[in-house]
Amino acid sequence: VVELKEVHKDYSLGKVNVPALKGISLTIGEGDFVSVAGPSGSGKTTLLNLIGCIDRPTRGELHITGQNLERLRDRELTELRHRTLGFIFQTFNLIPVLNVYENVEFPLLLGKRKQSRKEEKEWIDHIINEVGLGDRKKHRPNELSGGQRQRVAIARALVTRPQIVLADEPTANLDSATSERIIELMKKINEEQKTTFIFSTHDPMIVDMVDHVIRLHDGVIISGSTS
Amino acid sequence: VVELKEVHKDYSLGKVNVPALKGISLTIGEGDFVSVAGPSGSGKTTLLNLIGCIDRPTRGELHITGQNLERLRDRELTELRHRTLGFIFQTFNLIPVLNVYENVEFPLLLGKRKQSRKEEKEWIDHIINEVGLGDRKKHRPNELSGGQRQRVAIARALVTRPQIVLADEPTANLDSATSERIIELMKKINEEQKTTFIFSTHDPMIVDMVDHVIRLHDGVIISGSTS
Ligand SMILES: Nc1ncnc2c1ncn2[C@@H]1O[C@H](COP(=O)(O)OP(=O)(O)OP(=O)(O)O)[C@@H](O)[C@H]1O
Ligand SMILES: Nc1ncnc2c1ncn2[C@@H]1O[C@H](COP(=O)(O)OP(=O)(O)OP(=O)(O)O)[C@@H](O)[C@H]1O
Ligand SMILES: [Mg+2]
Ligand SMILES: [Mg+2]
């Protein structure tokens, strides 16, 4: 469901070229539960941003659900992203003026409504309870702890029942008991809905619970390029 | 060097009262290397913000380096903070328009200069190299990875050689090799400069390396209130 062929990503900083990904080739199957692991600065977020259609590669091919991203215009890329993907950002990117409930509900307002209003509300409440924020629904992001904000970002990414979830360091700000609960929730969604999960993480607990690890070092895959 | 007596912190959310800390009493000695540990939402950041003079308690007493904070006006509190404390925020709070070097240099520009311009530059470069960002000095925060931003926040907190360093989840976004290197750096500063370090963390590596752990649960200390 995800295929990369010789993907490169360079950032330019004034005249300096910063090669963040240096020729990445990998495949991820539908329903896989995998993690990208590697040191700080090795390119994990960059890789997830390319797979998540948030950024474009400098060169190389990306295929998501069989579509060659290079052939899609920006508007079609955005469409694919809304329909197919859920993204948990390393920096959360919550909307400051909305409370927990409204932040989680937000992606559902962007597409056509697929359920009745009542079913939608029950689903949103269910997801919020599953991440342990049932008693914080009216709080805004600046009225939450770091780990609570992280869990809002997680709930928001899961609410549209996406085909592929990209999770960038989803447990960085969570204690081990809460982390375990969150990963169990994701494993359950993976088994019941065949959702593909792609983590980027340093958390050894996630690395232990995934089926497959793609090891990144300095922009290059050193092991695990095929599931 | 830090003493709390029956400290409470309530947040108000419209008409609802959210008690984040419910009667905290603790002492931390000069030169201690301690950590506050506890689940997400248990009050760690709130506690560090009170000790770090970033927020005031709802009731109770705080004494920092012998001074009763209640007796200080806001301007004197800010003065104490600049002179005595270094703070590593859970959300980094870097200045977006400044690059790595300028962000780390910034606290030194706020006080009177204590070294020659040349010595100051060498010290800033040294700290930046110690956190592994020597080749990223000209990057701005949005041109850095999550863990690199975290390390800028760390370097910035250490550059004024403060008496007390408050580190809120300083390794959340770091891989284990980088984390270990950072904690070793802090241990070295603790031993050489007798700097007091107070961590808030979920990272078991830090919990293993500190002399003492203060366990927080739901706004209450359940163990470790005296070093
Ligand atoms: N401004 C605020 N208004 C209302 N409630 C708040 C506010 N800030 C924090 N809280 C609540 O206070 C409690 C303690 O928050 P705090 O940030 O201290 O937790 P924490 O232990 O640092 O958590 P984490 O490990 O997730 O960072 C949380 O339950 C949070 O929802
Ligand atoms: N906009 C940018 N301009 C220049 N360089 C960048 C930019 N964004 C990222 N980089 C560099 O690209 C490299 C890879 O960054 P990336 O964010 O993918 O790392 P990462 O593996 O996610 O790290 P971390 O574990 O610290 O989050 C880093 O060395 C970073 O400095
Ligand atoms: Mg990253
Ligand atoms: Mg916190």
Short mmCIF file of C-alpha atoms and ligand atoms in Angstrom, two decimals:
data_model
loop_
_atom_site.label_atom_id
_atom_site.label_comp_id
_atom_site.label_asym_id
_atom_site.label_seq_id
_atom_site.Cartn_x
_atom_site.Cartn_y
_atom_site.Cartn_z
CA VAL A 1 0.00 0.00 0.00
CA VAL A 2 3.13 2.19 0.28
CA GLU A 3 6.03 1.92 -2.14
CA LEU A 4 9.12 4.14 -2.42
CA LYS A 5 11.75 3.85 -5.18
CA GLU A 6 15.08 5.67 -4.85
CA VAL A 7 13.52 8.60 -2.97
CA HIS A 8 15.70 11.60 -2.16
CA LYS A 9 14.82 14.68 -0.13
CA ASP A 10 17.14 17.67 -0.01
CA TYR A 11 16.49 20.81 1.98
CA SER A 12 18.22 23.99 0.89
CA LEU A 13 19.44 26.43 3.50
CA GLY A 14 20.60 29.52 1.63
CA LYS A 15 23.36 28.11 -0.59
CA VAL A 16 23.88 24.97 1.51
CA ASN A 17 22.25 21.66 0.51
CA VAL A 18 21.05 19.46 3.39
CA PRO A 19 20.37 15.93 2.09
CA ALA A 20 17.86 14.50 4.58
CA LEU A 21 16.97 11.29 2.65
CA LYS A 22 19.58 9.76 0.35
CA GLY A 23 17.97 7.14 -1.87
CA ILE A 24 15.17 5.36 0.04
CA SER A 25 13.50 2.26 -1.43
CA LEU A 26 10.91 0.38 0.64
CA THR A 27 7.56 -1.38 0.53
CA ILE A 28 4.84 -1.55 3.20
CA GLY A 29 1.90 -3.92 2.82
CA GLU A 30 -1.76 -3.19 3.52
CA GLY A 31 -2.60 -3.81 7.18
CA ASP A 32 1.04 -3.74 8.27
CA PHE A 33 1.99 -2.51 11.76
CA VAL A 34 5.52 -1.16 11.22
CA SER A 35 7.95 1.33 12.67
CA VAL A 36 10.73 3.52 11.32
CA ALA A 37 13.45 3.77 13.95
CA GLY A 38 16.67 5.77 14.04
CA PRO A 39 18.66 8.48 15.81
CA SER A 40 17.54 12.10 16.17
CA GLY A 41 18.04 13.84 12.82
CA SER A 42 18.20 10.62 10.78
CA GLY A 43 15.21 11.51 8.56
CA LYS A 44 12.19 9.82 10.18
CA THR A 45 9.88 12.85 10.13
CA THR A 46 11.00 13.70 6.59
CA LEU A 47 10.13 10.15 5.46
CA LEU A 48 6.73 10.22 7.16
CA ASN A 49 5.94 13.63 5.63
CA LEU A 50 6.61 12.26 2.13
CA ILE A 51 4.48 9.14 2.69
CA GLY A 52 1.81 11.35 4.31
CA CYS A 53 1.65 13.61 1.22
CA ILE A 54 2.62 16.63 3.29
CA ASP A 55 5.80 17.23 1.32
CA ARG A 56 7.20 16.15 -2.06
CA PRO A 57 10.48 14.34 -2.71
CA THR A 58 13.40 16.01 -4.52
CA ARG A 59 13.52 12.92 -6.76
CA GLY A 60 12.35 9.31 -6.83
CA GLU A 61 8.91 7.67 -6.91
CA LEU A 62 6.22 7.31 -4.25
CA HIS A 63 3.14 5.13 -4.69
CA ILE A 64 0.35 5.31 -2.11
CA THR A 65 -2.57 2.87 -2.48
CA GLY A 66 -1.33 2.23 -6.02
CA GLN A 67 -1.30 5.90 -7.06
CA ASN A 68 1.91 7.49 -8.32
CA LEU A 69 2.07 10.74 -6.35
CA GLU A 70 4.09 12.51 -9.03
CA ARG A 71 1.06 12.35 -11.36
CA LEU A 72 -1.21 14.10 -8.83
CA ARG A 73 -1.61 17.85 -8.70
CA ASP A 74 -1.52 19.55 -5.26
CA ARG A 75 -5.33 19.58 -5.03
CA GLU A 76 -5.54 15.84 -5.77
CA LEU A 77 -2.79 15.16 -3.23
CA THR A 78 -4.79 17.03 -0.57
CA GLU A 79 -7.87 15.00 -1.54
CA LEU A 80 -5.95 11.72 -1.18
CA ARG A 81 -4.62 12.85 2.16
CA HIS A 82 -8.09 13.66 3.56
CA ARG A 83 -9.68 10.46 2.28
CA THR A 84 -6.94 7.95 3.04
CA LEU A 85 -4.52 9.17 5.67
CA GLY A 86 -4.45 10.06 9.36
CA PHE A 87 -1.37 11.93 10.63
CA ILE A 88 -0.15 12.28 14.22
CA PHE A 89 2.43 15.08 14.14
CA GLN A 90 5.56 15.16 16.29
CA THR A 91 4.56 18.72 17.21
CA PHE A 92 0.81 17.92 17.52
CA ASN A 93 -0.40 20.96 15.49
CA LEU A 94 -3.67 21.30 17.38
CA ILE A 95 -5.97 24.25 16.69
CA PRO A 96 -5.54 26.58 19.71
CA VAL A 97 -9.03 28.13 19.69
CA LEU A 98 -10.83 24.77 19.58
CA ASN A 99 -11.30 22.53 22.60
CA VAL A 100 -10.50 18.79 22.73
CA TYR A 101 -13.88 17.71 21.33
CA GLU A 102 -13.77 20.28 18.51
CA ASN A 103 -10.17 19.42 17.60
CA VAL A 104 -11.01 15.72 17.35
CA GLU A 105 -14.23 16.42 15.39
CA PHE A 106 -12.48 18.73 12.90
CA PRO A 107 -11.35 16.24 10.20
CA LEU A 108 -14.91 14.87 10.01
CA LEU A 109 -16.15 18.35 9.08
CA LEU A 110 -13.75 18.51 6.12
CA GLY A 111 -15.25 15.61 4.18
CA LYS A 112 -18.81 14.47 3.42
CA ARG A 113 -20.58 13.16 6.50
CA LYS A 114 -20.66 9.35 6.47
CA GLN A 115 -22.81 8.72 9.55
CA SER A 116 -25.82 10.28 11.24
CA ARG A 117 -25.09 13.23 13.50
CA LYS A 118 -25.87 11.06 16.56
CA GLU A 119 -23.54 8.22 15.45
CA GLU A 120 -20.80 10.72 14.68
CA LYS A 121 -21.01 12.24 18.18
CA GLU A 122 -20.94 8.78 19.79
CA TRP A 123 -17.87 7.83 17.75
CA ILE A 124 -16.04 11.06 18.67
CA ASP A 125 -16.86 10.56 22.38
CA HIS A 126 -15.74 6.93 22.14
CA ILE A 127 -12.35 7.83 20.65
CA ILE A 128 -11.82 10.59 23.23
CA ASN A 129 -12.57 8.13 26.04
CA GLU A 130 -10.27 5.51 24.51
CA VAL A 131 -7.30 7.91 24.80
CA GLY A 132 -8.27 8.76 28.40
CA LEU A 133 -9.46 12.34 27.88
CA GLY A 134 -13.15 11.87 28.71
CA ASP A 135 -12.93 14.41 31.55
CA ARG A 136 -11.00 17.00 29.50
CA LYS A 137 -13.31 17.47 26.48
CA LYS A 138 -13.91 21.18 27.07
CA HIS A 139 -10.26 22.08 27.65
CA ARG A 140 -8.31 23.92 24.97
CA PRO A 141 -4.75 22.84 24.10
CA ASN A 142 -3.12 25.42 26.38
CA GLU A 143 -5.23 24.06 29.26
CA LEU A 144 -3.83 20.57 28.85
CA SER A 145 -0.64 18.76 29.83
CA GLY A 146 1.89 17.81 27.13
CA GLY A 147 0.80 14.19 27.10
CA GLN A 148 -2.86 15.18 26.96
CA ARG A 149 -2.21 17.33 23.87
CA GLN A 150 -0.42 14.39 22.32
CA ARG A 151 -3.48 12.23 22.93
CA VAL A 152 -5.77 14.79 21.27
CA ALA A 153 -3.52 14.59 18.19
CA ILE A 154 -3.82 10.80 18.32
CA ALA A 155 -7.62 10.83 18.63
CA ARG A 156 -7.92 13.32 15.78
CA ALA A 157 -5.85 11.12 13.44
CA LEU A 158 -8.04 8.07 14.17
CA VAL A 159 -11.48 9.69 13.99
CA THR A 160 -11.89 9.50 10.18
CA ARG A 161 -11.08 5.75 10.25
CA PRO A 162 -8.27 6.31 7.72
CA GLN A 163 -6.73 3.53 5.64
CA ILE A 164 -3.18 4.50 6.65
CA VAL A 165 -2.13 6.13 9.95
CA LEU A 166 1.26 7.87 10.16
CA ALA A 167 2.31 8.36 13.78
CA ASP A 168 5.38 10.54 14.40
CA GLU A 169 6.65 9.87 17.93
CA PRO A 170 3.09 9.34 19.28
CA THR A 171 4.24 8.35 22.77
CA ALA A 172 7.13 10.81 23.29
CA ASN A 173 5.25 12.67 26.03
CA LEU A 174 3.45 9.71 27.59
CA ASP A 175 4.26 7.58 30.64
CA SER A 176 4.60 3.85 30.02
CA ALA A 177 1.13 2.85 31.25
CA THR A 178 -0.58 5.41 29.00
CA SER A 179 1.75 4.53 26.08
CA GLU A 180 0.88 0.86 26.39
CA ARG A 181 -2.84 1.65 26.39
CA ILE A 182 -2.50 3.81 23.26
CA ILE A 183 -0.50 1.20 21.33
CA GLU A 184 -3.02 -1.49 22.33
CA LEU A 185 -5.81 0.74 20.98
CA MET A 186 -3.95 1.11 17.69
CA LYS A 187 -3.26 -2.63 17.47
CA LYS A 188 -6.98 -3.27 17.96
CA ILE A 189 -7.88 -0.82 15.17
CA ASN A 190 -5.20 -2.46 13.00
CA GLU A 191 -6.71 -5.94 13.56
CA GLU A 192 -10.38 -4.94 13.30
CA GLN A 193 -10.21 -2.41 10.45
CA LYS A 194 -7.03 -3.61 8.66
CA THR A 195 -5.66 -0.07 9.05
CA THR A 196 -1.98 0.24 8.10
CA PHE A 197 0.11 1.85 10.89
CA ILE A 198 3.48 3.44 10.20
CA PHE A 199 5.24 4.73 13.33
CA SER A 200 8.34 6.84 13.63
CA THR A 201 9.67 6.32 17.11
CA HIS A 202 12.44 6.01 19.67
CA ASP A 203 10.10 4.23 22.11
CA PRO A 204 11.38 0.67 22.61
CA MET A 205 7.86 -0.36 23.66
CA ILE A 206 6.53 0.42 20.16
CA VAL A 207 9.56 -1.23 18.52
CA ASP A 208 8.73 -4.38 20.53
CA MET A 209 5.05 -4.37 19.52
CA VAL A 210 5.37 -3.81 15.74
CA ASP A 211 5.69 -6.63 13.20
CA HIS A 212 8.56 -5.00 11.38
CA VAL A 213 11.21 -2.29 11.91
CA ILE A 214 12.74 -0.09 9.20
CA ARG A 215 16.05 1.23 10.55
CA LEU A 216 17.13 4.67 9.31
CA HIS A 217 20.58 6.15 9.83
CA ASP A 218 21.73 9.48 8.39
CA GLY A 219 19.10 9.46 5.63
CA VAL A 220 19.71 5.85 4.53
CA ILE A 221 17.85 2.61 5.32
CA ILE A 222 20.26 0.20 6.99
CA SER A 223 17.75 -2.65 7.46
CA GLY A 224 14.10 -3.58 6.99
CA SER A 225 13.26 -2.12 3.58
CA THR A 226 10.66 -4.81 2.83
CA SER A 227 8.01 -6.11 5.28
CA VAL B 1 17.72 25.14 47.83
CA VAL B 2 14.07 24.41 46.97
CA GLU B 3 11.39 24.07 49.61
CA LEU B 4 7.63 23.70 49.18
CA LYS B 5 5.09 23.72 52.04
CA GLU B 6 1.50 22.64 51.42
CA VAL B 7 1.48 24.03 47.87
CA HIS B 8 -1.78 23.96 45.92
CA LYS B 9 -2.38 24.94 42.29
CA ASP B 10 -5.88 25.19 40.90
CA TYR B 11 -6.73 26.11 37.33
CA SER B 12 -10.16 27.56 36.64
CA LEU B 13 -11.93 26.63 33.45
CA GLY B 14 -14.98 28.81 33.24
CA LYS B 15 -16.87 27.84 36.41
CA VAL B 16 -15.06 24.50 36.84
CA ASN B 17 -12.13 24.18 39.22
CA VAL B 18 -9.28 21.91 38.09
CA PRO B 19 -7.01 21.12 41.06
CA ALA B 20 -3.63 20.25 39.48
CA LEU B 21 -1.55 20.13 42.70
CA LYS B 22 -3.25 19.21 45.96
CA GLY B 23 -0.96 20.02 48.88
CA ILE B 24 2.67 19.45 47.88
CA SER B 25 5.43 19.58 50.52
CA LEU B 26 9.00 18.74 49.52
CA THR B 27 12.65 19.75 49.93
CA ILE B 28 15.50 19.57 47.38
CA GLY B 29 19.08 20.16 48.46
CA GLU B 30 21.73 22.21 46.68
CA GLY B 31 23.56 20.14 44.06
CA ASP B 32 20.87 17.44 44.01
CA PHE B 33 20.19 15.47 40.80
CA VAL B 34 16.51 14.53 41.19
CA SER B 35 13.49 13.65 39.11
CA VAL B 36 9.75 14.11 39.43
CA ALA B 37 8.02 11.11 37.87
CA GLY B 38 4.35 10.32 37.31
CA PRO B 39 1.64 9.64 34.74
CA SER B 40 0.56 12.06 32.04
CA GLY B 41 -1.58 14.77 33.66
CA SER B 42 -0.34 14.13 37.19
CA GLY B 43 1.02 17.68 37.67
CA LYS B 44 4.74 17.47 36.80
CA THR B 45 4.84 20.50 34.49
CA THR B 46 2.69 22.48 36.91
CA LEU B 47 5.13 21.69 39.73
CA LEU B 48 8.17 22.64 37.65
CA ASN B 49 6.51 25.89 36.56
CA LEU B 50 5.98 26.88 40.22
CA ILE B 51 9.58 26.02 41.21
CA GLY B 52 10.81 27.79 38.05
CA CYS B 53 8.95 31.01 39.01
CA ILE B 54 6.93 30.87 35.80
CA ASP B 55 3.63 30.59 37.66
CA ARG B 56 2.38 31.26 41.18
CA PRO B 57 0.68 28.76 43.51
CA THR B 58 -2.99 29.14 44.52
CA ARG B 59 -1.84 28.72 48.15
CA GLY B 60 1.14 27.40 50.10
CA GLU B 61 4.79 28.52 50.42
CA LEU B 62 7.71 28.23 48.01
CA HIS B 63 11.29 29.04 48.97
CA ILE B 64 13.97 29.17 46.27
CA THR B 65 17.61 29.69 47.40
CA GLY B 66 16.20 30.78 50.76
CA GLN B 67 13.86 33.43 49.34
CA ASN B 68 10.12 33.23 50.04
CA LEU B 69 8.58 33.78 46.61
CA GLU B 70 5.38 35.25 48.05
CA ARG B 71 7.36 38.28 49.24
CA LEU B 72 8.72 39.02 45.74
CA ARG B 73 6.93 41.26 43.26
CA ASP B 74 6.67 40.09 39.64
CA ARG B 75 9.73 42.10 38.61
CA GLU B 76 11.86 40.60 41.38
CA LEU B 77 10.60 37.12 40.48
CA THR B 78 11.73 37.68 36.87
CA GLU B 79 15.10 38.87 38.16
CA LEU B 80 15.52 35.73 40.31
CA ARG B 81 14.55 33.59 37.35
CA HIS B 82 17.15 35.16 35.03
CA ARG B 83 19.95 35.05 37.60
CA THR B 84 19.39 31.65 39.14
CA LEU B 85 17.35 29.34 36.91
CA GLY B 86 17.60 27.56 33.58
CA PHE B 87 14.39 26.08 32.17
CA ILE B 88 14.02 23.40 29.48
CA PHE B 89 10.36 23.54 28.41
CA GLN B 90 8.32 20.49 27.43
CA THR B 91 7.28 22.49 24.34
CA PHE B 92 10.77 23.99 23.74
CA ASN B 93 9.55 27.60 23.19
CA LEU B 94 12.37 28.50 20.80
CA ILE B 95 12.36 31.86 19.04
CA PRO B 96 11.37 31.08 15.41
CA VAL B 97 13.25 33.94 13.73
CA LEU B 98 16.56 33.17 15.45
CA ASN B 99 18.88 30.36 14.39
CA VAL B 100 20.41 27.75 16.72
CA TYR B 101 23.38 29.92 17.71
CA GLU B 102 21.21 32.99 18.34
CA ASN B 103 18.62 31.01 20.34
CA VAL B 104 21.36 29.59 22.60
CA GLU B 105 23.06 32.98 22.95
CA PHE B 106 19.81 34.78 23.83
CA PRO B 107 19.73 34.40 27.67
CA LEU B 108 23.28 35.79 27.85
CA LEU B 109 22.10 38.98 26.17
CA LEU B 110 19.44 39.50 28.86
CA GLY B 111 21.85 39.91 31.79
CA LYS B 112 25.15 41.78 32.28
CA ARG B 113 28.00 40.19 30.33
CA LYS B 114 30.23 38.13 32.66
CA GLN B 115 32.97 37.13 30.19
CA SER B 116 34.83 38.68 27.28
CA ARG B 117 33.07 38.55 23.92
CA LYS B 118 35.59 35.92 22.73
CA GLU B 119 35.13 33.71 25.82
CA GLU B 120 31.36 34.00 25.48
CA LYS B 121 31.45 32.85 21.85
CA GLU B 122 33.72 29.90 22.74
CA TRP B 123 31.37 28.85 25.54
CA ILE B 124 28.27 29.05 23.29
CA ASP B 125 30.04 27.00 20.59
CA HIS B 126 31.16 24.48 23.22
CA ILE B 127 27.64 23.95 24.56
CA ILE B 128 26.22 23.63 21.03
CA ASN B 129 28.84 20.98 20.21
CA GLU B 130 28.17 19.14 23.48
CA VAL B 131 24.51 18.62 22.46
CA GLY B 132 25.59 17.47 18.98
CA LEU B 133 24.38 20.45 16.94
CA GLY B 134 27.74 21.78 15.77
CA ASP B 135 26.76 21.35 12.12
CA ARG B 136 23.31 22.94 12.55
CA LYS B 137 24.21 26.34 14.04
CA LYS B 138 22.70 28.40 11.22
CA HIS B 139 19.42 26.46 11.04
CA ARG B 140 16.24 27.99 12.39
CA PRO B 141 13.85 25.89 14.51
CA ASN B 142 11.59 25.02 11.54
CA GLU B 143 14.68 23.73 9.72
CA LEU B 144 15.46 21.23 12.46
CA SER B 145 14.18 17.82 13.52
CA GLY B 146 12.11 17.49 16.72
CA GLY B 147 15.03 16.11 18.69
CA GLN B 148 17.35 18.84 17.38
CA ARG B 149 14.90 21.53 18.58
CA GLN B 150 14.82 19.83 21.96
CA ARG B 151 18.60 19.99 22.12
CA VAL B 152 18.58 23.72 21.32
CA ALA B 153 16.24 24.19 24.30
CA ILE B 154 18.68 22.18 26.43
CA ALA B 155 21.73 24.17 25.34
CA ARG B 156 19.92 27.45 25.93
CA ALA B 157 19.02 26.47 29.52
CA LEU B 158 22.64 25.58 30.33
CA VAL B 159 24.42 28.54 28.71
CA THR B 160 24.00 30.98 31.65
CA ARG B 161 25.51 28.39 34.04
CA PRO B 162 22.41 28.64 36.27
CA GLN B 163 22.31 27.48 39.87
CA ILE B 164 19.17 25.39 39.30
CA VAL B 165 18.14 23.70 36.03
CA LEU B 166 14.50 22.62 35.56
CA ALA B 167 14.21 20.09 32.75
CA ASP B 168 10.66 19.18 31.64
CA GLU B 169 10.83 15.95 29.62
CA PRO B 170 14.25 16.87 28.13
CA THR B 171 14.67 13.53 26.31
CA ALA B 172 11.10 12.96 25.07
CA ASN B 173 12.15 13.41 21.43
CA LEU B 174 15.60 11.83 21.63
CA ASP B 175 16.84 8.34 20.78
CA SER B 176 18.56 6.44 23.59
CA ALA B 177 22.16 7.11 22.48
CA THR B 178 21.54 10.88 22.27
CA SER B 179 19.56 10.83 25.55
CA GLU B 180 22.40 9.11 27.34
CA ARG B 181 24.90 11.63 26.04
CA ILE B 182 22.71 14.54 27.19
CA ILE B 183 22.17 13.14 30.69
CA GLU B 184 25.92 12.47 31.03
CA LEU B 185 26.56 16.12 30.05
CA MET B 186 24.16 17.26 32.76
CA LYS B 187 25.67 14.91 35.35
CA LYS B 188 29.10 16.37 34.53
CA ILE B 189 27.82 19.94 34.98
CA ASN B 190 26.14 18.83 38.23
CA GLU B 191 29.42 17.42 39.57
CA GLU B 192 31.72 20.21 38.36
CA GLN B 193 29.50 23.24 39.03
CA LYS B 194 27.28 21.86 41.84
CA THR B 195 24.28 22.80 39.70
CA THR B 196 20.96 21.47 41.04
CA PHE B 197 19.01 19.49 38.40
CA ILE B 198 15.29 18.87 38.71
CA PHE B 199 13.84 16.68 35.94
CA SER B 200 10.26 15.92 35.12
CA THR B 201 10.26 12.76 33.07
CA HIS B 202 8.82 9.46 31.91
CA ASP B 203 12.22 8.32 30.61
CA PRO B 204 13.34 5.31 32.68
CA MET B 205 16.95 6.10 31.71
CA ILE B 206 16.79 9.41 33.61
CA VAL B 207 14.97 7.78 36.55
CA ASP B 208 17.87 5.27 36.74
CA MET B 209 20.53 7.99 36.68
CA VAL B 210 19.14 10.41 39.30
CA ASP B 211 19.92 10.19 43.01
CA HIS B 212 16.32 10.56 44.05
CA VAL B 213 12.81 10.25 42.60
CA ILE B 214 9.73 12.24 43.68
CA ARG B 215 6.66 10.28 42.58
CA LEU B 216 3.57 12.32 41.66
CA HIS B 217 0.10 10.88 41.14
CA ASP B 218 -3.00 12.95 40.48
CA GLY B 219 -1.52 16.11 42.01
CA VAL B 220 -0.20 14.42 45.17
CA ILE B 221 3.30 13.19 46.13
CA ILE B 222 3.12 9.49 46.84
CA SER B 223 6.84 9.05 47.68
CA GLY B 224 10.16 10.87 47.78
CA SER B 225 9.23 14.24 49.31
CA THR B 226 12.65 14.68 50.94
CA SER B 227 16.04 13.96 49.31
N1 LIG C 1 -4.35 26.11 32.03
C1 LIG C 1 -4.98 25.01 32.48
N2 LIG C 1 -6.32 25.02 32.70
C2 LIG C 1 -6.96 23.94 33.14
N3 LIG C 1 -6.37 22.78 33.44
C3 LIG C 1 -5.04 22.67 33.24
C4 LIG C 1 -4.28 23.78 32.74
N4 LIG C 1 -2.98 23.38 32.61
C5 LIG C 1 -2.93 22.09 33.02
N5 LIG C 1 -4.17 21.67 33.40
C6 LIG C 1 -4.52 20.34 33.95
O1 LIG C 1 -3.70 20.12 35.10
C7 LIG C 1 -3.25 18.76 35.15
C8 LIG C 1 -1.74 18.72 35.33
O2 LIG C 1 -1.11 19.22 34.19
P1 LIG C 1 0.47 19.09 33.98
O3 LIG C 1 0.80 19.77 32.68
O4 LIG C 1 1.17 19.58 35.18
O5 LIG C 1 0.67 17.51 33.87
P2 LIG C 1 1.99 16.65 33.55
O6 LIG C 1 2.23 15.74 34.69
O7 LIG C 1 3.11 17.56 33.15
O8 LIG C 1 1.54 15.77 32.30
P3 LIG C 1 2.37 15.25 31.00
O9 LIG C 1 3.21 14.12 31.49
O10 LIG C 1 1.28 14.82 30.09
O11 LIG C 1 3.17 16.40 30.47
C9 LIG C 1 -3.71 18.09 33.86
O12 LIG C 1 -4.71 17.15 34.13
C10 LIG C 1 -4.20 19.23 32.97
O13 LIG C 1 -5.37 18.88 32.24
N1 LIG C 2 13.42 22.67 6.58
C1 LIG C 2 14.65 22.14 6.76
N2 LIG C 2 15.74 22.78 6.28
C2 LIG C 2 16.98 22.26 6.45
N3 LIG C 2 17.24 21.10 7.07
C3 LIG C 2 16.19 20.43 7.58
C4 LIG C 2 14.86 20.90 7.46
N4 LIG C 2 14.03 20.01 8.09
C5 LIG C 2 14.82 19.03 8.56
N5 LIG C 2 16.11 19.27 8.26
C6 LIG C 2 17.26 18.41 8.57
O1 LIG C 2 17.00 17.12 7.99
C7 LIG C 2 17.44 16.09 8.88
C8 LIG C 2 16.30 15.10 9.10
O2 LIG C 2 15.26 15.70 9.83
P1 LIG C 2 14.04 14.86 10.41
O3 LIG C 2 13.11 15.83 11.04
O4 LIG C 2 13.46 14.00 9.34
O5 LIG C 2 14.75 13.92 11.49
P2 LIG C 2 14.11 12.89 12.54
O6 LIG C 2 14.70 11.55 12.29
O7 LIG C 2 12.64 13.02 12.54
O8 LIG C 2 14.70 13.42 13.93
P3 LIG C 2 14.05 13.44 15.42
O9 LIG C 2 14.15 12.05 15.93
O10 LIG C 2 14.98 14.38 16.14
O11 LIG C 2 12.66 13.96 15.32
C9 LIG C 2 17.87 16.75 10.18
O12 LIG C 2 19.27 16.63 10.31
C10 LIG C 2 17.42 18.20 10.05
O13 LIG C 2 18.37 19.12 10.57
MG MG C 3 11.23 13.69 13.91
MG MG C 4 4.13 17.91 31.35
#
